[in-house]
């Protein structure tokens, strides 16, 4: 009984670090933000003396990163959205654990926001793509080729608006027969629903360059609230000297939410399209020109 109680109340010993593989060295670091809190999912790239990337990974929830490499000299870069990159050089020896210690990342300056006013989405430099699972196996990649939209930037960006209209008949998966099927009443039913529309009046800043654009998507005669996970890319100048602003965004749609009719195929035991469809956007916009006169 005494031995049983002893085993019950004895605290387990701390596990030892994993052994270093023969002929290798170990490398680790801890990444923190300016307030010294651990930075989760910071990107860590380890390159050899020739500039070749030999390891790429992310920090864990405690800000830790660890790997093993062949003995030699390396450069280690740490990047995270909203922070200045950190670069260190290190020499790793065989059967030795080398630590870079705690790497504190500094906040990067926020990219300038677009000037208030109307901005026209440039279709020549914008892509509206989607990815769907086909019969539970491969992914089908497609895009919509015709669309237009306007972004109204407010003095307080959080109160900005966007309105985008997409021509559903312009769906393009690279296979003409499949595209015609997707335009049919079984899917998009473009004869009755020639357009889908997304509108938003709520821009939520998530920190750094990340925003959530919350709005309403009208598709197939059904309106649903969706949220675009958006990364703002800043301001640039085009080849004609025009000012441009850019962002990337993504979301997932649940096909059942828009009452699209797959039941005829399900009755035949074929789940042609997966339950979710991923939408990916790359957007550039230019200032709307005032009407002449």
Tab-separated table of N, CA, C and O in Angstrom, residues 122-218:
chain	number	residue	atom	x	y	z
A	122	UNK	N	-10.259	46.483	-61.010
A	122	UNK	CA	-9.701	46.333	-62.351
A	122	UNK	C	-9.767	44.860	-62.764
A	122	UNK	O	-9.000	44.041	-62.253
A	123	UNK	N	-10.668	44.495	-63.690
A	123	UNK	CA	-10.810	43.084	-64.046
A	123	UNK	C	-9.576	42.499	-64.711
A	123	UNK	O	-9.370	41.276	-64.674
A	124	UNK	N	-8.748	43.348	-65.337
A	124	UNK	CA	-7.544	42.844	-65.998
A	124	UNK	C	-6.469	42.422	-65.006
A	124	UNK	O	-5.526	41.704	-65.382
A	125	UNK	N	-6.578	42.875	-63.775
A	125	UNK	CA	-5.579	42.528	-62.754
A	125	UNK	C	-6.251	41.934	-61.514
A	125	UNK	O	-5.743	42.058	-60.398
A	126	UNK	N	-7.406	41.315	-61.714
A	126	UNK	CA	-8.158	40.703	-60.620
A	126	UNK	C	-8.556	39.289	-61.034
A	126	UNK	O	-8.858	39.044	-62.206
A	127	UNK	N	-8.535	38.371	-60.094
A	127	UNK	CA	-8.923	36.982	-60.370
A	127	UNK	C	-9.950	36.538	-59.339
A	127	UNK	O	-9.788	36.789	-58.137
A	128	UNK	N	-11.018	35.884	-59.827
A	128	UNK	CA	-12.046	35.287	-58.971
A	128	UNK	C	-11.999	33.783	-59.228
A	128	UNK	O	-12.463	33.304	-60.269
A	129	UNK	N	-11.403	33.037	-58.310
A	129	UNK	CA	-11.177	31.606	-58.497
A	129	UNK	C	-11.973	30.788	-57.475
A	129	UNK	O	-12.342	31.287	-56.417
A	130	UNK	N	-12.179	29.507	-57.812
A	130	UNK	CA	-12.807	28.594	-56.857
A	130	UNK	C	-12.166	27.220	-56.981
A	130	UNK	O	-11.581	26.854	-58.012
A	131	UNK	N	-12.267	26.452	-55.883
A	131	UNK	CA	-11.742	25.087	-55.833
A	131	UNK	C	-12.824	24.201	-55.239
A	131	UNK	O	-13.343	24.473	-54.155
A	132	UNK	N	-13.177	23.135	-55.946
A	132	UNK	CA	-14.205	22.203	-55.479
A	132	UNK	C	-13.675	20.784	-55.586
A	132	UNK	O	-12.846	20.482	-56.460
A	133	UNK	N	-14.155	19.919	-54.717
A	133	UNK	CA	-13.780	18.505	-54.764
A	133	UNK	C	-14.681	17.773	-55.744
A	133	UNK	O	-15.891	17.914	-55.707
A	134	UNK	N	-14.069	16.978	-56.632
A	134	UNK	CA	-14.824	16.256	-57.664
A	134	UNK	C	-14.922	14.775	-57.306
A	134	UNK	O	-13.907	14.113	-57.102
A	135	UNK	N	-16.147	14.261	-57.203
A	135	UNK	CA	-16.481	12.871	-56.841
A	135	UNK	C	-15.640	12.364	-55.673
A	135	UNK	O	-15.265	11.196	-55.604
A	136	UNK	N	-15.331	13.280	-54.739
A	136	UNK	CA	-14.611	12.891	-53.539
A	136	UNK	C	-13.145	12.594	-53.761
A	136	UNK	O	-12.467	12.092	-52.860
A	137	UNK	N	-12.623	12.888	-54.947
A	137	UNK	CA	-11.230	12.550	-55.251
A	137	UNK	C	-10.426	13.804	-55.559
A	137	UNK	O	-9.974	14.489	-54.657
A	138	UNK	N	-10.266	14.120	-56.844
A	138	UNK	CA	-9.427	15.249	-57.235
A	138	UNK	C	-10.141	16.571	-57.026
A	138	UNK	O	-11.360	16.632	-56.854
A	139	UNK	N	-9.353	17.650	-57.032
A	139	UNK	CA	-9.909	18.992	-56.949
A	139	UNK	C	-10.111	19.557	-58.348
A	139	UNK	O	-9.302	19.326	-59.251
A	140	UNK	N	-11.210	20.283	-58.520
A	140	UNK	CA	-11.476	21.003	-59.752
A	140	UNK	C	-11.234	22.486	-59.484
A	140	UNK	O	-11.802	23.056	-58.553
A	141	UNK	N	-10.378	23.097	-60.301
A	141	UNK	CA	-10.071	24.518	-60.171
A	141	UNK	C	-10.766	25.274	-61.296
A	141	UNK	O	-10.757	24.838	-62.449
A	142	UNK	N	-11.364	26.389	-60.959
A	142	UNK	CA	-12.044	27.177	-61.972
A	142	UNK	C	-12.010	28.657	-61.628
A	142	UNK	O	-11.459	29.069	-60.600
A	143	UNK	N	-12.628	29.452	-62.491
A	143	UNK	CA	-12.663	30.893	-62.294
A	143	UNK	C	-13.880	31.460	-62.996
A	143	UNK	O	-14.511	30.794	-63.832
A	144	UNK	N	-14.190	32.707	-62.653
A	144	UNK	CA	-15.203	33.477	-63.378
A	144	UNK	C	-14.467	34.583	-64.118
A	144	UNK	O	-13.665	35.318	-63.529
A	145	UNK	N	-14.753	34.707	-65.411
A	145	UNK	CA	-13.983	35.613	-66.254
A	145	UNK	C	-14.581	37.007	-66.398
A	145	UNK	O	-13.885	37.928	-66.825
A	146	UNK	N	-15.866	37.164	-66.080
A	146	UNK	CA	-16.507	38.481	-66.238
A	146	UNK	C	-17.118	38.932	-64.918
A	146	UNK	O	-17.936	38.214	-64.324
A	147	UNK	N	-16.730	40.103	-64.486
A	147	UNK	CA	-17.226	40.665	-63.231
A	147	UNK	C	-16.889	42.149	-63.202
A	147	UNK	O	-16.058	42.633	-63.982
A	148	UNK	N	-17.530	42.873	-62.312
A	148	UNK	CA	-17.205	44.285	-62.103
A	148	UNK	C	-17.551	44.627	-60.659
A	148	UNK	O	-18.375	43.966	-60.011
A	149	UNK	N	-16.902	45.663	-60.148
A	149	UNK	CA	-17.169	46.035	-58.764
A	149	UNK	C	-16.564	47.368	-58.400
A	149	UNK	O	-15.666	47.882	-59.092
A	150	UNK	N	-17.062	47.934	-57.331
A	150	UNK	CA	-16.588	49.224	-56.831
A	150	UNK	C	-16.367	49.132	-55.328
A	150	UNK	O	-17.146	48.498	-54.607
A	151	UNK	N	-15.305	49.766	-54.889
A	151	UNK	CA	-14.954	49.836	-53.470
A	151	UNK	C	-14.993	51.301	-53.056
A	151	UNK	O	-14.323	52.136	-53.673
A	152	UNK	N	-15.824	51.601	-52.055
A	152	UNK	CA	-15.906	52.972	-51.533
A	152	UNK	C	-15.149	53.027	-50.215
A	152	UNK	O	-15.589	52.435	-49.209
A	153	UNK	N	-14.009	53.713	-50.213
A	153	UNK	CA	-13.188	53.816	-49.010
A	153	UNK	C	-13.661	55.005	-48.183
A	153	UNK	O	-13.743	56.132	-48.679
A	154	UNK	N	-13.985	54.750	-46.922
A	154	UNK	CA	-14.437	55.797	-46.016
A	154	UNK	C	-13.251	56.411	-45.275
A	154	UNK	O	-12.145	55.852	-45.261
A	155	UNK	N	-13.471	57.570	-44.668
A	155	UNK	CA	-12.431	58.190	-43.842
A	155	UNK	C	-11.980	57.225	-42.755
A	155	UNK	O	-10.787	57.091	-42.472
A	156	UNK	N	-12.931	56.542	-42.125
A	156	UNK	CA	-12.646	55.438	-41.218
A	156	UNK	C	-12.845	54.163	-42.032
A	156	UNK	O	-13.962	53.814	-42.410
A	157	UNK	N	-11.730	53.468	-42.346
A	157	UNK	CA	-11.786	52.342	-43.277
A	157	UNK	C	-12.795	51.287	-42.835
A	157	UNK	O	-13.378	50.591	-43.664
A	158	UNK	N	-13.041	51.178	-41.552
A	158	UNK	CA	-13.990	50.172	-41.063
A	158	UNK	C	-15.401	50.400	-41.590
A	158	UNK	O	-16.219	49.487	-41.586
A	159	UNK	N	-15.690	51.608	-42.041
A	159	UNK	CA	-17.021	51.931	-42.548
A	159	UNK	C	-17.064	51.952	-44.085
A	159	UNK	O	-17.978	52.522	-44.673
A	160	UNK	N	-16.078	51.330	-44.716
A	160	UNK	CA	-16.032	51.283	-46.177
A	160	UNK	C	-17.099	50.333	-46.720
A	160	UNK	O	-17.705	49.546	-45.982
A	161	UNK	N	-17.320	50.384	-48.045
A	161	UNK	CA	-18.310	49.525	-48.701
A	161	UNK	C	-17.704	48.900	-49.951
A	161	UNK	O	-16.794	49.470	-50.557
A	162	UNK	N	-18.229	47.752	-50.339
A	162	UNK	CA	-17.822	47.110	-51.580
A	162	UNK	C	-19.044	46.463	-52.211
A	162	UNK	O	-19.939	45.970	-51.516
A	163	UNK	N	-19.085	46.491	-53.536
A	163	UNK	CA	-20.185	45.890	-54.290
A	163	UNK	C	-19.578	45.227	-55.521
A	163	UNK	O	-18.962	45.904	-56.354
A	164	UNK	N	-19.741	43.900	-55.635
A	164	UNK	CA	-19.167	43.142	-56.747
A	164	UNK	C	-20.269	42.309	-57.387
A	164	UNK	O	-21.039	41.645	-56.687
A	165	UNK	N	-20.339	42.350	-58.726
A	165	UNK	CA	-21.303	41.563	-59.491
A	165	UNK	C	-20.524	40.649	-60.430
A	165	UNK	O	-19.634	41.105	-61.159
A	166	UNK	N	-20.871	39.349	-60.419
A	166	UNK	CA	-20.163	38.345	-61.220
A	166	UNK	C	-21.137	37.706	-62.199
A	166	UNK	O	-22.243	37.298	-61.810
A	167	UNK	N	-20.735	37.611	-63.449
A	167	UNK	CA	-21.527	36.967	-64.498
A	167	UNK	C	-21.372	35.450	-64.345
A	167	UNK	O	-20.293	34.900	-64.601
A	168	UNK	N	-22.441	34.752	-63.923
A	168	UNK	CA	-22.331	33.313	-63.649
A	168	UNK	C	-22.045	32.504	-64.916
A	168	UNK	O	-21.421	31.438	-64.842
A	169	UNK	N	-22.472	32.993	-66.087
A	169	UNK	CA	-22.220	32.264	-67.335
A	169	UNK	C	-20.749	32.275	-67.718
A	169	UNK	O	-20.330	31.508	-68.584
A	170	UNK	N	-19.939	33.121	-67.064
A	170	UNK	CA	-18.524	33.209	-67.404
A	170	UNK	C	-17.681	32.179	-66.660
A	170	UNK	O	-16.457	32.249	-66.688
A	171	UNK	N	-18.328	31.193	-66.014
A	171	UNK	CA	-17.590	30.159	-65.311
A	171	UNK	C	-16.676	29.421	-66.274
A	171	UNK	O	-17.037	29.139	-67.425
A	172	UNK	N	-15.465	29.108	-65.834
A	172	UNK	CA	-14.455	28.524	-66.711
A	172	UNK	C	-13.600	27.557	-65.902
A	172	UNK	O	-12.833	27.966	-65.044
A	173	UNK	N	-13.759	26.252	-66.181
A	173	UNK	CA	-12.926	25.235	-65.524
A	173	UNK	C	-11.944	24.610	-66.494
A	173	UNK	O	-11.247	23.655	-66.146
A	174	UNK	N	-11.912	25.119	-67.741
A	174	UNK	CA	-10.994	24.582	-68.726
A	174	UNK	C	-11.542	23.397	-69.503
A	174	UNK	O	-10.857	22.875	-70.385
A	175	UNK	N	-12.770	22.952	-69.171
A	175	UNK	CA	-13.401	21.828	-69.871
A	175	UNK	C	-14.784	22.300	-70.322
A	175	UNK	O	-15.675	22.518	-69.493
A	176	UNK	N	-14.977	22.471	-71.639
A	176	UNK	CA	-16.202	23.065	-72.162
A	176	UNK	C	-17.453	22.280	-71.759
A	176	UNK	O	-18.467	22.875	-71.370
A	177	UNK	N	-17.392	20.951	-71.836
A	177	UNK	CA	-18.572	20.140	-71.502
A	177	UNK	C	-18.945	20.308	-70.037
A	177	UNK	O	-20.124	20.432	-69.691
A	178	UNK	N	-17.941	20.341	-69.176
A	178	UNK	CA	-18.207	20.528	-67.745
A	178	UNK	C	-18.761	21.926	-67.474
A	178	UNK	O	-19.686	22.091	-66.661
A	179	UNK	N	-18.239	22.933	-68.168
A	179	UNK	CA	-18.728	24.295	-67.963
A	179	UNK	C	-20.201	24.413	-68.358
A	179	UNK	O	-20.985	25.079	-67.670
A	180	UNK	N	-20.585	23.765	-69.457
A	180	UNK	CA	-21.987	23.798	-69.867
A	180	UNK	C	-22.868	23.114	-68.820
A	180	UNK	O	-23.983	23.564	-68.540
A	181	UNK	N	-22.375	22.032	-68.244
A	181	UNK	CA	-23.131	21.349	-67.193
A	181	UNK	C	-23.285	22.249	-65.965
A	181	UNK	O	-24.350	22.315	-65.348
A	182	UNK	N	-22.224	22.971	-65.610
A	182	UNK	CA	-22.280	23.858	-64.446
A	182	UNK	C	-23.221	25.039	-64.689
A	182	UNK	O	-23.766	25.602	-63.738
A	183	UNK	N	-23.433	25.418	-65.955
A	183	UNK	CA	-24.362	26.502	-66.258
A	183	UNK	C	-25.816	26.027	-66.270
A	183	UNK	O	-26.735	26.850	-66.289
A	184	UNK	N	-26.031	24.728	-66.249
A	184	UNK	CA	-27.367	24.147	-66.393
A	184	UNK	C	-28.209	24.347	-65.134
A	184	UNK	O	-27.696	24.754	-64.079
A	185	UNK	N	-29.528	24.036	-65.210
A	185	UNK	CA	-30.398	24.161	-64.027
A	185	UNK	C	-29.970	23.294	-62.852
A	185	UNK	O	-30.341	23.574	-61.708
A	186	UNK	N	-29.175	22.230	-63.086
A	186	UNK	CA	-28.720	21.388	-61.981
A	186	UNK	C	-27.729	22.107	-61.083
A	186	UNK	O	-27.550	21.717	-59.933
A	187	UNK	N	-27.080	23.138	-61.623
A	187	UNK	CA	-26.038	23.820	-60.873
A	187	UNK	C	-26.359	25.322	-60.761
A	187	UNK	O	-27.217	25.714	-59.998
A	188	UNK	N	-25.692	26.152	-61.547
A	188	UNK	CA	-25.854	27.599	-61.399
A	188	UNK	C	-27.146	28.131	-62.016
A	188	UNK	O	-27.596	29.208	-61.639
A	189	UNK	N	-27.711	27.415	-62.974
A	189	UNK	CA	-28.960	27.834	-63.621
A	189	UNK	C	-28.837	29.276	-64.107
A	189	UNK	O	-29.600	30.170	-63.718
A	190	UNK	N	-27.882	29.495	-65.003
A	190	UNK	CA	-27.565	30.864	-65.411
A	190	UNK	C	-28.706	31.524	-66.173
A	190	UNK	O	-28.790	32.760	-66.221
A	191	UNK	N	-29.608	30.743	-66.771
A	191	UNK	CA	-30.741	31.345	-67.487
A	191	UNK	C	-31.642	32.107	-66.534
A	191	UNK	O	-32.186	33.161	-66.878
A	192	UNK	N	-31.810	31.584	-65.324
A	192	UNK	CA	-32.661	32.242	-64.325
A	192	UNK	C	-31.884	33.109	-63.350
A	192	UNK	O	-32.444	34.030	-62.757
A	193	UNK	N	-30.612	32.791	-63.165
A	193	UNK	CA	-29.789	33.550	-62.212
A	193	UNK	C	-28.484	33.945	-62.908
A	193	UNK	O	-27.435	33.337	-62.691
A	194	UNK	N	-28.548	34.965	-63.775
A	194	UNK	CA	-27.372	35.316	-64.583
A	194	UNK	C	-26.238	35.972	-63.793
A	194	UNK	O	-25.119	36.051	-64.307
A	195	UNK	N	-26.517	36.430	-62.573
A	195	UNK	CA	-25.484	37.119	-61.799
A	195	UNK	C	-25.488	36.635	-60.356
A	195	UNK	O	-26.517	36.208	-59.820
A	196	UNK	N	-24.306	36.684	-59.738
A	196	UNK	CA	-24.200	36.605	-58.280
A	196	UNK	C	-23.620	37.927	-57.809
A	196	UNK	O	-22.875	38.594	-58.555
A	197	UNK	N	-23.961	38.336	-56.594
A	197	UNK	CA	-23.560	39.656	-56.110
A	197	UNK	C	-23.101	39.567	-54.665
A	197	UNK	O	-23.725	38.891	-53.838
A	198	UNK	N	-21.990	40.241	-54.370
A	198	UNK	CA	-21.499	40.349	-52.997
A	198	UNK	C	-21.463	41.814	-52.605
A	198	UNK	O	-20.911	42.650	-53.331
A	199	UNK	N	-22.061	42.149	-51.464
A	199	UNK	CA	-22.039	43.516	-50.943
A	199	UNK	C	-21.620	43.486	-49.475
A	199	UNK	O	-21.959	42.549	-48.741
A	200	UNK	N	-20.897	44.496	-49.062
A	200	UNK	CA	-20.450	44.576	-47.671
A	200	UNK	C	-20.347	46.023	-47.224
A	200	UNK	O	-19.963	46.898	-48.012
A	201	UNK	N	-20.685	46.253	-45.977
A	201	UNK	CA	-20.507	47.565	-45.352
A	201	UNK	C	-19.817	47.423	-44.001
A	201	UNK	O	-19.937	48.292	-43.145
A	202	UNK	N	-19.089	46.319	-43.801
A	202	UNK	CA	-18.429	46.088	-42.506
A	202	UNK	C	-17.034	45.513	-42.725
A	202	UNK	O	-16.872	44.373	-43.169
A	203	UNK	N	-16.018	46.326	-42.422
A	203	UNK	CA	-14.618	45.931	-42.533
A	203	UNK	C	-14.049	45.862	-41.104
A	203	UNK	O	-13.991	46.879	-40.409
A	204	UNK	N	-13.626	44.686	-40.686
A	204	UNK	CA	-13.143	44.482	-39.311
A	204	UNK	C	-11.639	44.236	-39.343
A	204	UNK	O	-11.173	43.280	-39.981
A	205	UNK	N	-10.871	45.103	-38.652
A	205	UNK	CA	-9.419	44.955	-38.617
A	205	UNK	C	-9.041	43.868	-37.626
A	205	UNK	O	-9.418	43.908	-36.454
A	206	UNK	N	-8.269	42.890	-38.089
A	206	UNK	CA	-7.853	41.760	-37.247
A	206	UNK	C	-6.407	41.874	-36.786
A	206	UNK	O	-5.893	40.968	-36.147
A	207	UNK	N	-5.766	42.967	-37.097
A	207	UNK	CA	-4.370	43.140	-36.708
A	207	UNK	C	-3.441	43.009	-37.902
A	207	UNK	O	-3.686	42.217	-38.819
A	208	UNK	N	-2.361	43.799	-37.901
A	208	UNK	CA	-1.430	43.766	-39.013
A	208	UNK	C	-2.125	44.137	-40.307
A	208	UNK	O	-2.859	45.124	-40.392
A	209	UNK	N	-1.925	43.306	-41.334
A	209	UNK	CA	-2.572	43.562	-42.623
A	209	UNK	C	-3.822	42.711	-42.816
A	209	UNK	O	-4.342	42.629	-43.926
A	210	UNK	N	-4.295	42.067	-41.754
A	210	UNK	CA	-5.446	41.169	-41.864
A	210	UNK	C	-6.754	41.870	-41.495
A	210	UNK	O	-6.850	42.548	-40.473
A	211	UNK	N	-7.754	41.670	-42.369
A	211	UNK	CA	-9.089	42.211	-42.166
A	211	UNK	C	-10.108	41.109	-42.418
A	211	UNK	O	-9.826	40.136	-43.128
A	212	UNK	N	-11.272	41.267	-41.849
A	212	UNK	CA	-12.420	40.441	-42.209
A	212	UNK	C	-13.457	41.353	-42.842
A	212	UNK	O	-13.856	42.351	-42.243
A	213	UNK	N	-13.851	41.019	-44.075
A	213	UNK	CA	-14.882	41.783	-44.775
A	213	UNK	C	-16.172	40.975	-44.682
A	213	UNK	O	-16.294	39.908	-45.286
A	214	UNK	N	-17.115	41.470	-43.886
A	214	UNK	CA	-18.371	40.764	-43.648
A	214	UNK	C	-19.448	41.333	-44.549
A	214	UNK	O	-19.663	42.538	-44.592
A	215	UNK	N	-20.126	40.446	-45.291
A	215	UNK	CA	-21.138	40.926	-46.213
A	215	UNK	C	-22.153	39.857	-46.561
A	215	UNK	O	-22.249	38.820	-45.902
A	216	UNK	N	-22.896	40.110	-47.620
A	216	UNK	CA	-23.976	39.226	-48.061
A	216	UNK	C	-23.694	38.794	-49.493
A	216	UNK	O	-23.425	39.633	-50.364
A	217	UNK	N	-23.740	37.477	-49.730
A	217	UNK	CA	-23.609	36.928	-51.070
A	217	UNK	C	-24.977	36.461	-51.545
A	217	UNK	O	-25.638	35.660	-50.865
A	218	UNK	N	-25.396	36.989	-52.705
A	218	UNK	CA	-26.640	36.536	-53.320
A	218	UNK	C	-26.276	35.627	-54.488
A	218	UNK	O	-25.660	36.054	-55.457
